[in-house]
């Protein structure tokens, strides 16, 4: 039997997703989900979202100019990523998928370095231990188990950190996240499953992905509270995540959060979404833009003026320029590095192949 | 009419679905989108959402349900979106698809054809360029086919779907846009047969899938050096057409195996073993391999250094001839 003290009905998602900000910026206080941020913190959320959008746009441009092989945009999902990542403490960990630019920027991962995965110079560039940010994971949903194992480790070690993993609506269909939730529930792991429901898995819309009443309902079967929030409302994503973080840190176990958002761009730059969704749908989604909403809120609070606007725009431009330069100037990559990190202790036959590559490069004058 | 390999496979699926209403096509994004490579383009429109459908994002689910559908009497042709995403389905393929016919003493037939775009060379992001053929060829109960030309892509796909054994159908994605002047439908050699694509007298080059064209280019370049290469397109990796392989080695006395997959325990290992077991006295030189390296598949900017190319094949030819 599960913990008899917990009424399983408490795990069920609320009828309405938590929503604190209207599109016009009107704030609705929710005593269950306080926003414990000062003015600087509120402005910081805005700044991070805007920088995310600029870097994201830059990455799309870089791909169009042939500098990146492909890129998966997070446009429209800035509030979901920034608000949730901002609710973590610095020592907490994140296990991302491939779309988490916004969360990475919260973690101060070098934005140019992050794009090396998409440029194809190397498969990652940042030190996960420095940023407490795992490697971007392309095989869908797999990172949920890594996050859970990491959280299990922290618990065994009495280390009060919390681990959060991101995956998508499509990811909730794969086996791994379900096994992760099973483990996390049984082990009471301090882990948060943060799902960005952006309505699509490439071309497949949510209604073809699942017959569940909501994605958050899936958590209930594993003994996890299933929570939902407006994913384009950065105060809601922050507050709902913060509550889950506090819960995990207090030893009360994992939480599943579904953030309702929308993927404004193509799945990746290789995708042609006109084959499966309409302009009208996009136009409709654009009316719930997370950044405009937060700007409206700041304006209402007199926290926004042209000085802030200029400073943030300027900074966003700087980062974008930095990313651009970092990618254009990036070295091609050293083919010999292919043999560098495969084994901690490489041995004979493998070394022979390394020599073969060296000889090939020498013969072609590329060494 | 010039037709690409992707179009040839699309046509094969279309024709198979027209002829036999038990043929079903499903997988991630194969319906409305027509597949990320458009190989299933218009099948949903032409046949219905029942016969060509988008599945939830779950590879184990796709193959596991294909097994159930096949037991019921359908002929499923599921797609794995990319080589690197077949691994979640490994258990269903290896423990069930490959074994159930044997476990049931032949009472259960599983005519499932799993389509997998595979291999590198298109500058893709991580996990989209794998060559996992040895895993499948190592698994008894599966047939493993891989075409090297649009004609074969059509004909072998039709044969695979018509076959009662489960087939892993590996589509060399970098050749999807390769064109051929041909009229469809076309019937080529049966898929179990290897085919000599170019006759030669000095060295036999065994290749398949994406490397067929590369080997043909190598043979062209070798001719300039005065070396005559015989290019053998294996087409089927399980079963291997051993007689055709041996006959070629008996003519040339030398053999090189070419594949993109990493070297250790790749197809080259099995081919070399069979040749030395059965054509030992014909050999003038050891069987050599021009393959990918024993490292994870490289990032896009480095794949040209990793993938076997004309130069790597010619290096091996030279080495073989030096014995
Ligand atoms: C195991 C696996 N199967 C298939 C794919 C191909 N693929 C890449 S992204 C994607 C859709 C993912 O949708 P979702 O989980 O909703 O995340 P989103 O891309 O919307 O952020 C698919 C099918 C993959 N990367 N990994
Ligand atoms: Mg999605």
mmCIF file with all atom_site columns, C-alpha atoms in Angstrom, chain B residues 16 40 60 65 73 84 86 127 146-147 198 207 218 227 237 241-242 265 284 317:
data_model
loop_
_atom_site.group_PDB
_atom_site.id
_atom_site.type_symbol
_atom_site.label_atom_id
_atom_site.label_alt_id
_atom_site.label_comp_id
_atom_site.label_asym_id
_atom_site.label_entity_id
_atom_site.label_seq_id
_atom_site.pdbx_PDB_ins_code
_atom_site.Cartn_x
_atom_site.Cartn_y
_atom_site.Cartn_z
_atom_site.occupancy
_atom_site.B_iso_or_equiv
_atom_site.pdbx_formal_charge
_atom_site.auth_seq_id
_atom_site.auth_comp_id
_atom_site.auth_asym_id
_atom_site.auth_atom_id
_atom_site.pdbx_PDB_model_num
ATOM 1  C CA . UNK B 1 16  ? 1.531  -3.079  -52.040 1.00 0.00 ? 16  UNK B CA 1
ATOM 2  C CA . UNK B 1 40  ? 5.000  7.756   -47.048 1.00 0.00 ? 40  UNK B CA 1
ATOM 3  C CA . UNK B 1 60  ? 8.452  -0.170  -28.578 1.00 0.00 ? 60  UNK B CA 1
ATOM 4  C CA . UNK B 1 65  ? 1.597  -3.547  -31.829 1.00 0.00 ? 65  UNK B CA 1
ATOM 5  C CA . UNK B 1 73  ? -3.628 -11.271 -39.938 1.00 0.00 ? 73  UNK B CA 1
ATOM 6  C CA . UNK B 1 84  ? 19.094 5.876   -33.760 1.00 0.00 ? 84  UNK B CA 1
ATOM 7  C CA . UNK B 1 86  ? 15.086 1.898   -33.174 1.00 0.00 ? 86  UNK B CA 1
ATOM 8  C CA . UNK B 1 127 ? 21.550 9.835   -33.325 1.00 0.00 ? 127 UNK B CA 1
ATOM 9  C CA . UNK B 1 146 ? 19.160 -2.967  -47.913 1.00 0.00 ? 146 UNK B CA 1
ATOM 10 C CA . UNK B 1 147 ? 18.841 -1.615  -51.451 1.00 0.00 ? 147 UNK B CA 1
ATOM 11 C CA . UNK B 1 198 ? 30.555 -4.249  -62.085 1.00 0.00 ? 198 UNK B CA 1
ATOM 12 C CA . UNK B 1 207 ? 29.293 -3.519  -50.309 1.00 0.00 ? 207 UNK B CA 1
ATOM 13 C CA . UNK B 1 218 ? 36.072 3.641   -56.273 1.00 0.00 ? 218 UNK B CA 1
ATOM 14 C CA . UNK B 1 227 ? 43.223 -1.913  -61.108 1.00 0.00 ? 227 UNK B CA 1
ATOM 15 C CA . UNK B 1 237 ? 22.674 -8.963  -45.076 1.00 0.00 ? 237 UNK B CA 1
ATOM 16 C CA . UNK B 1 241 ? 24.398 -14.863 -50.490 1.00 0.00 ? 241 UNK B CA 1
ATOM 17 C CA . UNK B 1 242 ? 27.552 -16.849 -49.790 1.00 0.00 ? 242 UNK B CA 1
ATOM 18 C CA . UNK B 1 265 ? 31.925 -7.164  -35.410 1.00 0.00 ? 265 UNK B CA 1
ATOM 19 C CA . UNK B 1 284 ? 45.993 -14.127 -52.616 1.00 0.00 ? 284 UNK B CA 1
ATOM 20 C CA . UNK B 1 317 ? 42.879 -2.116  -52.698 1.00 0.00 ? 317 UNK B CA 1
#
